[in-house]
Amino acid sequence: MLKTTFMIVLATLAASPASAISRYETPAMNCAAVQSAIDREGAVILRYPSTRVRDMTLYDRYVRSARQCEIGEYAARNSVPTRDVENCQVYRCEPRCRQSPLSRDC
């Protein structure tokens, strides 16, 4: 019984698609290339230098639309710096409700 269960799990894992996510450095790309990568792949990790802390790299997951977000999240407008513009418009998943110890906005 245990062997059968193990074989079913192994077959399921082998059949499921890999869910790797691409990573891009935005200072090396122009805005159109960043937006095209997001549109083509649905979701990507974008990395870029912090404007406030020297030698710190910031990163996050950016998406094509709310369809790539988890339940309870929406695609919020955001921007990242690129080679040609300081504020390239993209979307990032954010929670619909913001919860803090003092309040709950829903």
mmCIF file of N, CA, C and O in Angstrom:
data_model
loop_
_atom_site.group_PDB
_atom_site.id
_atom_site.type_symbol
_atom_site.label_atom_id
_atom_site.label_comp_id
_atom_site.label_asym_id
_atom_site.label_seq_id
_atom_site.Cartn_x
_atom_site.Cartn_y
_atom_site.Cartn_z
ATOM 1 N N MET A 1 0.826 -1.201 0.000
ATOM 2 C CA MET A 1 0.000 0.000 0.000
ATOM 3 C C MET A 1 0.865 1.258 0.000
ATOM 4 O O MET A 1 0.609 2.177 -0.751
ATOM 5 N N LEU A 2 1.881 1.274 0.837
ATOM 6 C CA LEU A 2 2.775 2.431 0.920
ATOM 7 C C LEU A 2 3.535 2.624 -0.388
ATOM 8 O O LEU A 2 3.707 3.747 -0.857
ATOM 9 N N LYS A 3 3.944 1.517 -0.982
ATOM 10 C CA LYS A 3 4.679 1.590 -2.248
ATOM 11 C C LYS A 3 3.780 2.147 -3.351
ATOM 12 O O LYS A 3 4.210 2.961 -4.162
ATOM 13 N N THR A 4 2.522 1.730 -3.373
ATOM 14 C CA THR A 4 1.576 2.222 -4.374
ATOM 15 C C THR A 4 1.345 3.718 -4.208
ATOM 16 O O THR A 4 1.345 4.467 -5.190
ATOM 17 N N THR A 5 1.166 4.161 -2.972
ATOM 18 C CA THR A 5 0.967 5.583 -2.701
ATOM 19 C C THR A 5 2.179 6.388 -3.145
ATOM 20 O O THR A 5 2.048 7.439 -3.771
ATOM 21 N N PHE A 6 3.362 5.884 -2.830
ATOM 22 C CA PHE A 6 4.601 6.553 -3.225
ATOM 23 C C PHE A 6 4.694 6.675 -4.741
ATOM 24 O O PHE A 6 5.066 7.718 -5.278
ATOM 25 N N MET A 7 4.342 5.619 -5.459
ATOM 26 C CA MET A 7 4.419 5.631 -6.924
ATOM 27 C C MET A 7 3.418 6.629 -7.522
ATOM 28 O O MET A 7 3.722 7.317 -8.494
ATOM 29 N N ILE A 8 2.232 6.736 -6.921
ATOM 30 C CA ILE A 8 1.229 7.692 -7.412
ATOM 31 C C ILE A 8 1.728 9.120 -7.215
ATOM 32 O O ILE A 8 1.629 9.955 -8.116
ATOM 33 N N VAL A 9 2.276 9.399 -6.039
ATOM 34 C CA VAL A 9 2.817 10.731 -5.758
ATOM 35 C C VAL A 9 3.963 11.048 -6.716
ATOM 36 O O VAL A 9 4.044 12.139 -7.272
ATOM 37 N N LEU A 10 4.849 10.116 -6.918
ATOM 38 C CA LEU A 10 5.984 10.311 -7.816
ATOM 39 C C LEU A 10 5.522 10.574 -9.250
ATOM 40 O O LEU A 10 6.016 11.485 -9.918
ATOM 41 N N ALA A 11 4.526 9.832 -9.726
ATOM 42 C CA ALA A 11 4.005 10.022 -11.079
ATOM 43 C C ALA A 11 3.336 11.388 -11.216
ATOM 44 O O ALA A 11 3.470 12.060 -12.240
ATOM 45 N N THR A 12 2.626 11.801 -10.179
ATOM 46 C CA THR A 12 1.968 13.116 -10.205
ATOM 47 C C THR A 12 2.995 14.237 -10.281
ATOM 48 O O THR A 12 2.842 15.187 -11.048
ATOM 49 N N LEU A 13 4.046 14.134 -9.490
ATOM 50 C CA LEU A 13 5.089 15.156 -9.515
ATOM 51 C C LEU A 13 5.802 15.204 -10.855
ATOM 52 O O LEU A 13 6.139 16.279 -11.351
ATOM 53 N N ALA A 14 6.040 14.072 -11.441
ATOM 54 C CA ALA A 14 6.731 14.016 -12.723
ATOM 55 C C ALA A 14 5.879 14.608 -13.839
ATOM 56 O O ALA A 14 6.394 15.196 -14.790
ATOM 57 N N ALA A 15 4.563 14.491 -13.719
ATOM 58 C CA ALA A 15 3.660 14.969 -14.764
ATOM 59 C C ALA A 15 3.353 16.460 -14.640
ATOM 60 O O ALA A 15 2.925 17.094 -15.599
ATOM 61 N N SER A 16 3.545 17.040 -13.472
ATOM 62 C CA SER A 16 3.204 18.451 -13.299
ATOM 63 C C SER A 16 4.279 19.347 -13.897
ATOM 64 O O SER A 16 5.463 19.042 -13.837
ATOM 65 N N PRO A 17 3.873 20.466 -14.484
ATOM 66 C CA PRO A 17 4.846 21.354 -15.129
ATOM 67 C C PRO A 17 5.728 22.074 -14.110
ATOM 68 O O PRO A 17 5.326 22.324 -12.987
ATOM 69 N N ALA A 18 6.925 22.390 -14.532
ATOM 70 C CA ALA A 18 7.837 23.141 -13.663
ATOM 71 C C ALA A 18 7.313 24.563 -13.534
ATOM 72 O O ALA A 18 6.834 25.155 -14.499
ATOM 73 N N SER A 19 7.390 25.117 -12.364
ATOM 74 C CA SER A 19 6.870 26.468 -12.167
ATOM 75 C C SER A 19 8.000 27.436 -11.834
ATOM 76 O O SER A 19 7.977 28.113 -10.828
ATOM 77 N N ALA A 20 8.993 27.446 -12.681
ATOM 78 C CA ALA A 20 10.110 28.376 -12.496
ATOM 79 C C ALA A 20 9.668 29.774 -12.908
ATOM 80 O O ALA A 20 8.840 29.935 -13.800
ATOM 81 N N ILE A 21 10.221 30.757 -12.254
ATOM 82 C CA ILE A 21 9.889 32.142 -12.577
ATOM 83 C C ILE A 21 11.172 32.862 -12.989
ATOM 84 O O ILE A 21 12.211 32.701 -12.351
ATOM 85 N N SER A 22 11.088 33.617 -14.055
ATOM 86 C CA SER A 22 12.271 34.320 -14.568
ATOM 87 C C SER A 22 12.589 35.531 -13.712
ATOM 88 O O SER A 22 11.703 36.167 -13.153
ATOM 89 N N ARG A 23 13.879 35.855 -13.661
ATOM 90 C CA ARG A 23 14.358 37.021 -12.922
ATOM 91 C C ARG A 23 15.072 37.957 -13.892
ATOM 92 O O ARG A 23 15.860 37.507 -14.715
ATOM 93 N N TYR A 24 14.783 39.244 -13.749
ATOM 94 C CA TYR A 24 15.379 40.239 -14.631
ATOM 95 C C TYR A 24 15.948 41.397 -13.822
ATOM 96 O O TYR A 24 15.393 41.791 -12.807
ATOM 97 N N GLU A 25 17.044 41.962 -14.320
ATOM 98 C CA GLU A 25 17.666 43.157 -13.744
ATOM 99 C C GLU A 25 17.148 44.346 -14.559
ATOM 100 O O GLU A 25 17.507 44.515 -15.722
ATOM 101 N N THR A 26 16.310 45.191 -13.959
ATOM 102 C CA THR A 26 15.684 46.274 -14.727
ATOM 103 C C THR A 26 16.641 47.357 -15.207
ATOM 104 O O THR A 26 16.394 47.942 -16.264
ATOM 105 N N PRO A 27 17.752 47.657 -14.500
ATOM 106 C CA PRO A 27 18.647 48.695 -15.031
ATOM 107 C C PRO A 27 19.278 48.333 -16.377
ATOM 108 O O PRO A 27 19.719 49.205 -17.111
ATOM 109 N N ALA A 28 19.291 47.056 -16.711
ATOM 110 C CA ALA A 28 19.877 46.625 -17.984
ATOM 111 C C ALA A 28 18.844 46.566 -19.108
ATOM 112 O O ALA A 28 19.183 46.247 -20.239
ATOM 113 N N MET A 29 17.583 46.870 -18.795
ATOM 114 C CA MET A 29 16.507 46.742 -19.778
ATOM 115 C C MET A 29 15.797 48.078 -19.971
ATOM 116 O O MET A 29 15.784 48.908 -19.075
ATOM 117 N N ASN A 30 15.176 48.250 -21.142
ATOM 118 C CA ASN A 30 14.319 49.419 -21.299
ATOM 119 C C ASN A 30 12.908 49.049 -20.840
ATOM 120 O O ASN A 30 12.591 47.881 -20.634
ATOM 121 N N CYS A 31 12.064 50.046 -20.654
ATOM 122 C CA CYS A 31 10.731 49.842 -20.111
ATOM 123 C C CYS A 31 9.899 48.889 -20.975
ATOM 124 O O CYS A 31 9.216 48.005 -20.456
ATOM 125 N N ALA A 32 9.954 49.052 -22.270
ATOM 126 C CA ALA A 32 9.176 48.197 -23.169
ATOM 127 C C ALA A 32 9.580 46.729 -23.017
ATOM 128 O O ALA A 32 8.725 45.835 -23.057
ATOM 129 N N ALA A 33 10.872 46.460 -22.835
ATOM 130 C CA ALA A 33 11.343 45.084 -22.666
ATOM 131 C C ALA A 33 10.848 44.486 -21.350
ATOM 132 O O ALA A 33 10.479 43.315 -21.285
ATOM 133 N N VAL A 34 10.825 45.290 -20.289
ATOM 134 C CA VAL A 34 10.312 44.831 -18.996
ATOM 135 C C VAL A 34 8.830 44.487 -19.123
ATOM 136 O O VAL A 34 8.391 43.402 -18.725
ATOM 137 N N GLN A 35 8.057 45.397 -19.698
ATOM 138 C CA GLN A 35 6.627 45.162 -19.853
ATOM 139 C C GLN A 35 6.341 43.975 -20.766
ATOM 140 O O GLN A 35 5.426 43.195 -20.523
ATOM 141 N N SER A 36 7.158 43.799 -21.798
ATOM 142 C CA SER A 36 6.999 42.672 -22.708
ATOM 143 C C SER A 36 7.279 41.338 -22.002
ATOM 144 O O SER A 36 6.564 40.359 -22.209
ATOM 145 N N ALA A 37 8.318 41.300 -21.161
ATOM 146 C CA ALA A 37 8.637 40.081 -20.418
ATOM 147 C C ALA A 37 7.496 39.700 -19.478
ATOM 148 O O ALA A 37 7.112 38.528 -19.385
ATOM 149 N N ILE A 38 6.934 40.695 -18.803
ATOM 150 C CA ILE A 38 5.804 40.433 -17.897
ATOM 151 C C ILE A 38 4.603 39.942 -18.693
ATOM 152 O O ILE A 38 3.947 38.962 -18.313
ATOM 153 N N ASP A 39 4.311 40.589 -19.802
ATOM 154 C CA ASP A 39 3.169 40.203 -20.631
ATOM 155 C C ASP A 39 3.336 38.788 -21.188
ATOM 156 O O ASP A 39 2.391 38.002 -21.197
ATOM 157 N N ARG A 40 4.536 38.453 -21.619
ATOM 158 C CA ARG A 40 4.824 37.154 -22.219
ATOM 159 C C ARG A 40 4.768 36.024 -21.179
ATOM 160 O O ARG A 40 4.220 34.958 -21.431
ATOM 161 N N GLU A 41 5.324 36.266 -19.975
ATOM 162 C CA GLU A 41 5.455 35.205 -18.979
ATOM 163 C C GLU A 41 4.365 35.199 -17.914
ATOM 164 O O GLU A 41 4.228 34.227 -17.176
ATOM 165 N N GLY A 42 3.612 36.283 -17.797
ATOM 166 C CA GLY A 42 2.552 36.342 -16.800
ATOM 167 C C GLY A 42 3.015 36.883 -15.460
ATOM 168 O O GLY A 42 2.332 37.688 -14.845
ATOM 169 N N ALA A 43 4.172 36.434 -14.998
ATOM 170 C CA ALA A 43 4.743 36.904 -13.727
ATOM 171 C C ALA A 43 6.258 36.736 -13.780
ATOM 172 O O ALA A 43 6.754 35.737 -14.301
ATOM 173 N N VAL A 44 6.976 37.731 -13.269
ATOM 174 C CA VAL A 44 8.442 37.688 -13.242
ATOM 175 C C VAL A 44 8.935 38.335 -11.949
ATOM 176 O O VAL A 44 8.196 39.071 -11.290
ATOM 177 N N ILE A 45 10.179 38.071 -11.619
ATOM 178 C CA ILE A 45 10.851 38.757 -10.517
ATOM 179 C C ILE A 45 11.693 39.862 -11.144
ATOM 180 O O ILE A 45 12.482 39.602 -12.055
ATOM 181 N N LEU A 46 11.503 41.095 -10.675
ATOM 182 C CA LEU A 46 12.308 42.219 -11.150
ATOM 183 C C LEU A 46 13.219 42.683 -10.027
ATOM 184 O O LEU A 46 12.770 42.859 -8.895
ATOM 185 N N ARG A 47 14.475 42.886 -10.359
ATOM 186 C CA ARG A 47 15.484 43.345 -9.394
ATOM 187 C C ARG A 47 16.018 44.696 -9.842
ATOM 188 O O ARG A 47 16.247 44.913 -11.028
ATOM 189 N N TYR A 48 16.226 45.582 -8.849
ATOM 190 C CA TYR A 48 16.741 46.919 -9.160
ATOM 191 C C TYR A 48 17.364 47.518 -7.903
ATOM 192 O O TYR A 48 17.043 47.119 -6.783
ATOM 193 N N PRO A 49 18.279 48.478 -8.057
ATOM 194 C CA PRO A 49 18.949 49.066 -6.895
ATOM 195 C C PRO A 49 18.029 50.002 -6.110
ATOM 196 O O PRO A 49 17.218 50.720 -6.686
ATOM 197 N N SER A 50 18.188 49.991 -4.802
ATOM 198 C CA SER A 50 17.443 50.905 -3.935
ATOM 199 C C SER A 50 17.924 52.327 -4.176
ATOM 200 O O SER A 50 19.113 52.562 -4.394
ATOM 201 N N THR A 51 17.001 53.283 -4.114
ATOM 202 C CA THR A 51 17.384 54.689 -4.236
ATOM 203 C C THR A 51 17.730 55.275 -2.873
ATOM 204 O O THR A 51 18.309 56.347 -2.792
ATOM 205 N N ARG A 52 17.370 54.582 -1.798
ATOM 206 C CA ARG A 52 17.605 55.103 -0.447
ATOM 207 C C ARG A 52 18.781 54.468 0.276
ATOM 208 O O ARG A 52 19.429 55.124 1.078
ATOM 209 N N VAL A 53 19.046 53.191 0.011
ATOM 210 C CA VAL A 53 20.117 52.484 0.715
ATOM 211 C C VAL A 53 21.174 52.054 -0.294
ATOM 212 O O VAL A 53 20.891 51.265 -1.205
ATOM 213 N N ARG A 54 22.363 52.542 -0.130
ATOM 214 C CA ARG A 54 23.456 52.244 -1.050
ATOM 215 C C ARG A 54 23.790 50.748 -1.047
ATOM 216 O O ARG A 54 23.787 50.104 -0.006
ATOM 217 N N ASP A 55 24.070 50.203 -2.214
ATOM 218 C CA ASP A 55 24.443 48.795 -2.414
ATOM 219 C C ASP A 55 23.357 47.804 -1.987
ATOM 220 O O ASP A 55 23.655 46.653 -1.688
ATOM 221 N N MET A 56 22.104 48.231 -1.956
ATOM 222 C CA MET A 56 21.002 47.323 -1.634
ATOM 223 C C MET A 56 20.179 47.078 -2.890
ATOM 224 O O MET A 56 19.823 48.015 -3.605
ATOM 225 N N THR A 57 19.894 45.811 -3.157
ATOM 226 C CA THR A 57 19.078 45.445 -4.299
ATOM 227 C C THR A 57 17.670 45.109 -3.818
ATOM 228 O O THR A 57 17.506 44.328 -2.886
ATOM 229 N N LEU A 58 16.682 45.700 -4.459
ATOM 230 C CA LEU A 58 15.285 45.414 -4.152
ATOM 231 C C LEU A 58 14.738 44.469 -5.216
ATOM 232 O O LEU A 58 15.201 44.463 -6.359
ATOM 233 N N TYR A 59 13.762 43.688 -4.843
ATOM 234 C CA TYR A 59 13.142 42.791 -5.809
ATOM 235 C C TYR A 59 11.716 42.485 -5.362
ATOM 236 O O TYR A 59 11.371 42.606 -4.191
ATOM 237 N N ASP A 60 10.893 42.098 -6.325
ATOM 238 C CA ASP A 60 9.523 41.696 -6.043
ATOM 239 C C ASP A 60 8.989 40.958 -7.258
ATOM 240 O O ASP A 60 9.609 40.952 -8.320
ATOM 241 N N ARG A 61 7.824 40.379 -7.076
ATOM 242 C CA ARG A 61 7.147 39.651 -8.148
ATOM 243 C C ARG A 61 6.154 40.608 -8.804
ATOM 244 O O ARG A 61 5.316 41.206 -8.132
ATOM 245 N N TYR A 62 6.262 40.753 -10.120
ATOM 246 C CA TYR A 62 5.390 41.638 -10.881
ATOM 247 C C TYR A 62 4.580 40.795 -11.860
ATOM 248 O O TYR A 62 5.078 39.789 -12.380
ATOM 249 N N VAL A 63 3.328 41.198 -12.099
ATOM 250 C CA VAL A 63 2.392 40.365 -12.847
ATOM 251 C C VAL A 63 1.731 41.102 -14.001
ATOM 252 O O VAL A 63 1.694 42.326 -14.036
ATOM 253 N N ARG A 64 1.180 40.313 -14.929
ATOM 254 C CA ARG A 64 0.442 40.858 -16.075
ATOM 255 C C ARG A 64 -0.915 41.393 -15.638
ATOM 256 O O ARG A 64 -1.358 42.451 -16.083
ATOM 257 N N SER A 65 -1.600 40.644 -14.756
ATOM 258 C CA SER A 65 -2.943 41.039 -14.319
ATOM 259 C C SER A 65 -3.271 40.355 -12.989
ATOM 260 O O SER A 65 -2.481 39.561 -12.477
ATOM 261 N N ALA A 66 -4.451 40.633 -12.475
ATOM 262 C CA ALA A 66 -4.888 40.043 -11.202
ATOM 263 C C ALA A 66 -5.029 38.521 -11.289
ATOM 264 O O ALA A 66 -5.036 37.849 -10.257
ATOM 265 N N ARG A 67 -5.088 37.971 -12.484
ATOM 266 C CA ARG A 67 -5.192 36.507 -12.640
ATOM 267 C C ARG A 67 -3.959 35.790 -12.098
ATOM 268 O O ARG A 67 -4.033 34.622 -11.766
ATOM 269 N N GLN A 68 -2.831 36.480 -12.015
ATOM 270 C CA GLN A 68 -1.610 35.873 -11.487
ATOM 271 C C GLN A 68 -1.477 36.086 -9.981
ATOM 272 O O GLN A 68 -0.510 35.645 -9.379
ATOM 273 N N CYS A 69 -2.432 36.760 -9.369
ATOM 274 C CA CYS A 69 -2.395 37.012 -7.927
ATOM 275 C C CYS A 69 -3.106 35.898 -7.164
ATOM 276 O O CYS A 69 -3.926 35.172 -7.728
ATOM 277 N N GLU A 70 -2.800 35.807 -5.879
ATOM 278 C CA GLU A 70 -3.445 34.832 -5.004
ATOM 279 C C GLU A 70 -4.854 35.317 -4.657
ATOM 280 O O GLU A 70 -5.179 36.495 -4.824
ATOM 281 N N ILE A 71 -5.661 34.414 -4.117
ATOM 282 C CA ILE A 71 -6.992 34.796 -3.637
ATOM 283 C C ILE A 71 -6.810 35.844 -2.541
ATOM 284 O O ILE A 71 -5.956 35.708 -1.682
ATOM 285 N N GLY A 72 -7.604 36.901 -2.595
ATOM 286 C CA GLY A 72 -7.505 37.973 -1.609
ATOM 287 C C GLY A 72 -6.504 39.056 -1.987
ATOM 288 O O GLY A 72 -6.235 39.957 -1.207
ATOM 289 N N GLU A 73 -5.948 38.982 -3.195
ATOM 290 C CA GLU A 73 -5.008 39.990 -3.679
ATOM 291 C C GLU A 73 -5.548 40.616 -4.958
ATOM 292 O O GLU A 73 -6.409 40.052 -5.620
ATOM 293 N N TYR A 74 -5.023 41.775 -5.300
ATOM 294 C CA TYR A 74 -5.360 42.430 -6.563
ATOM 295 C C TYR A 74 -4.073 42.952 -7.187
ATOM 296 O O TYR A 74 -3.046 43.069 -6.530
ATOM 297 N N ALA A 75 -4.119 43.268 -8.474
ATOM 298 C CA ALA A 75 -2.948 43.793 -9.188
ATOM 299 C C ALA A 75 -2.929 45.313 -9.038
ATOM 300 O O ALA A 75 -3.744 46.013 -9.634
ATOM 301 N N ALA A 76 -2.017 45.803 -8.221
ATOM 302 C CA ALA A 76 -1.891 47.234 -7.961
ATOM 303 C C ALA A 76 -0.842 47.845 -8.879
ATOM 304 O O ALA A 76 0.201 47.245 -9.126
ATOM 305 N N ARG A 77 -1.117 49.047 -9.371
ATOM 306 C CA ARG A 77 -0.132 49.766 -10.197
ATOM 307 C C ARG A 77 1.112 50.032 -9.370
ATOM 308 O O ARG A 77 1.036 50.367 -8.196
ATOM 309 N N ASN A 78 2.253 49.897 -10.019
ATOM 310 C CA ASN A 78 3.532 50.127 -9.374
ATOM 311 C C ASN A 78 4.488 50.596 -10.449
ATOM 312 O O ASN A 78 4.140 50.616 -11.629
ATOM 313 N N SER A 79 5.698 50.953 -10.072
ATOM 314 C CA SER A 79 6.700 51.327 -11.075
ATOM 315 C C SER A 79 8.070 50.842 -10.635
ATOM 316 O O SER A 79 8.327 50.668 -9.442
ATOM 317 N N VAL A 80 8.908 50.602 -11.625
ATOM 318 C CA VAL A 80 10.294 50.200 -11.384
ATOM 319 C C VAL A 80 11.203 51.034 -12.270
ATOM 320 O O VAL A 80 10.794 51.471 -13.349
ATOM 321 N N PRO A 81 12.444 51.259 -11.839
ATOM 322 C CA PRO A 81 13.374 52.009 -12.691
ATOM 323 C C PRO A 81 13.936 51.114 -13.797
ATOM 324 O O PRO A 81 14.217 49.941 -13.556
ATOM 325 N N THR A 82 14.047 51.663 -14.980
ATOM 326 C CA THR A 82 14.660 50.940 -16.097
ATOM 327 C C THR A 82 15.736 51.819 -16.725
ATOM 328 O O THR A 82 15.936 52.955 -16.304
ATOM 329 N N ARG A 83 16.394 51.293 -17.735
ATOM 330 C CA ARG A 83 17.487 52.022 -18.386
ATOM 331 C C ARG A 83 17.015 53.344 -18.996
ATOM 332 O O ARG A 83 17.719 54.343 -18.949
ATOM 333 N N ASP A 84 15.790 53.346 -19.536
ATOM 334 C CA ASP A 84 15.331 54.544 -20.243
ATOM 335 C C ASP A 84 14.369 55.442 -19.471
ATOM 336 O O ASP A 84 14.240 56.614 -19.799
ATOM 337 N N VAL A 85 13.690 54.918 -18.451
ATOM 338 C CA VAL A 85 12.772 55.746 -17.656
ATOM 339 C C VAL A 85 12.911 55.426 -16.168
ATOM 340 O O VAL A 85 13.272 54.314 -15.791
ATOM 341 N N GLU A 86 12.615 56.413 -15.354
ATOM 342 C CA GLU A 86 12.733 56.240 -13.906
ATOM 343 C C GLU A 86 11.538 55.490 -13.318
ATOM 344 O O GLU A 86 11.665 54.819 -12.299
ATOM 345 N N ASN A 87 10.363 55.619 -13.953
ATOM 346 C CA ASN A 87 9.137 55.017 -13.437
ATOM 347 C C ASN A 87 8.415 54.224 -14.516
ATOM 348 O O ASN A 87 7.422 54.688 -15.079
ATOM 349 N N CYS A 88 8.868 53.023 -14.778
ATOM 350 C CA CYS A 88 8.224 52.137 -15.750
ATOM 351 C C CYS A 88 7.003 51.501 -15.072
ATOM 352 O O CYS A 88 7.124 50.857 -14.029
ATOM 353 N N GLN A 89 5.825 51.678 -15.659
ATOM 354 C CA GLN A 89 4.581 51.200 -15.062
ATOM 355 C C GLN A 89 4.431 49.687 -15.185
ATOM 356 O O GLN A 89 4.525 49.128 -16.284
ATOM 357 N N VAL A 90 4.196 49.037 -14.042
ATOM 358 C CA VAL A 90 4.001 47.589 -13.951
ATOM 359 C C VAL A 90 2.932 47.324 -12.884
ATOM 360 O O VAL A 90 2.451 48.246 -12.235
ATOM 361 N N TYR A 91 2.581 46.048 -12.691
ATOM 362 C CA TYR A 91 1.622 45.661 -11.658
ATOM 363 C C TYR A 91 2.258 44.682 -10.682
ATOM 364 O O TYR A 91 3.059 43.836 -11.070
ATOM 365 N N ARG A 92 1.868 44.803 -9.410
ATOM 366 C CA ARG A 92 2.349 43.918 -8.349
ATOM 367 C C ARG A 92 1.147 43.498 -7.508
ATOM 368 O O ARG A 92 0.260 44.310 -7.237
ATOM 369 N N CYS A 93 1.102 42.247 -7.092
ATOM 370 C CA CYS A 93 -0.006 41.758 -6.268
ATOM 371 C C CYS A 93 0.095 42.334 -4.861
ATOM 372 O O CYS A 93 1.164 42.334 -4.258
ATOM 373 N N GLU A 94 -1.036 42.831 -4.375
ATOM 374 C CA GLU A 94 -1.115 43.357 -3.019
ATOM 375 C C GLU A 94 -2.394 42.850 -2.383
ATOM 376 O O GLU A 94 -3.378 42.597 -3.078
ATOM 377 N N PRO A 95 -2.406 42.728 -1.051
ATOM 378 C CA PRO A 95 -3.612 42.238 -0.378
ATOM 379 C C PRO A 95 -4.775 43.215 -0.499
ATOM 380 O O PRO A 95 -4.573 44.428 -0.479
ATOM 381 N N ARG A 96 -5.972 42.671 -0.640
ATOM 382 C CA ARG A 96 -7.177 43.520 -0.697
ATOM 383 C C ARG A 96 -7.423 44.192 0.638
ATOM 384 O O ARG A 96 -7.917 45.298 0.695
ATOM 385 N N CYS A 97 -7.110 43.504 1.716
ATOM 386 C CA CYS A 97 -7.324 44.022 3.067
ATOM 387 C C CYS A 97 -5.980 44.205 3.746
ATOM 388 O O CYS A 97 -5.139 43.317 3.714
ATOM 389 N N ARG A 98 -5.798 45.330 4.355
ATOM 390 C CA ARG A 98 -4.569 45.565 5.110
ATOM 391 C C ARG A 98 -4.885 45.346 6.582
ATOM 392 O O ARG A 98 -5.755 45.992 7.138
ATOM 393 N N GLN A 99 -4.171 44.420 7.178
ATOM 394 C CA GLN A 99 -4.407 44.110 8.579
ATOM 395 C C GLN A 99 -3.223 44.571 9.425
ATOM 396 O O GLN A 99 -2.079 44.346 9.074
ATOM 397 N N SER A 100 -3.524 45.220 10.502
ATOM 398 C CA SER A 100 -2.501 45.641 11.455
ATOM 399 C C SER A 100 -3.060 45.389 12.851
ATOM 400 O O SER A 100 -4.265 45.183 13.009
ATOM 401 N N PRO A 101 -2.222 45.398 13.865
ATOM 402 C CA PRO A 101 -2.721 45.168 15.232
ATOM 403 C C PRO A 101 -3.759 46.194 15.668
ATOM 404 O O PRO A 101 -4.617 45.904 16.491
ATOM 405 N N LEU A 102 -3.717 47.405 15.091
ATOM 406 C CA LEU A 102 -4.626 48.466 15.529
ATOM 407 C C LEU A 102 -5.911 48.555 14.708
ATOM 408 O O LEU A 102 -6.934 49.019 15.197
ATOM 409 N N SER A 103 -5.847 48.166 13.446
ATOM 410 C CA SER A 103 -7.045 48.295 12.609
ATOM 411 C C SER A 103 -7.062 47.240 11.523
ATOM 412 O O SER A 103 -6.061 46.616 11.214
ATOM 413 N N ARG A 104 -8.223 47.091 10.926
ATOM 414 C CA ARG A 104 -8.377 46.184 9.808
ATOM 415 C C ARG A 104 -9.193 46.897 8.738
ATOM 416 O O ARG A 104 -10.361 47.215 8.951
ATOM 417 N N ASP A 105 -8.555 47.195 7.623
ATOM 418 C CA ASP A 105 -9.229 47.901 6.538
ATOM 419 C C ASP A 105 -9.773 46.898 5.529
ATOM 420 O O ASP A 105 -9.028 46.356 4.732
ATOM 421 N N CYS A 106 -11.056 46.664 5.575
ATOM 422 C CA CYS A 106 -11.705 45.773 4.608
ATOM 423 C C CYS A 106 -13.085 46.276 4.291
ATOM 424 O O CYS A 106 -13.778 46.768 5.093
#
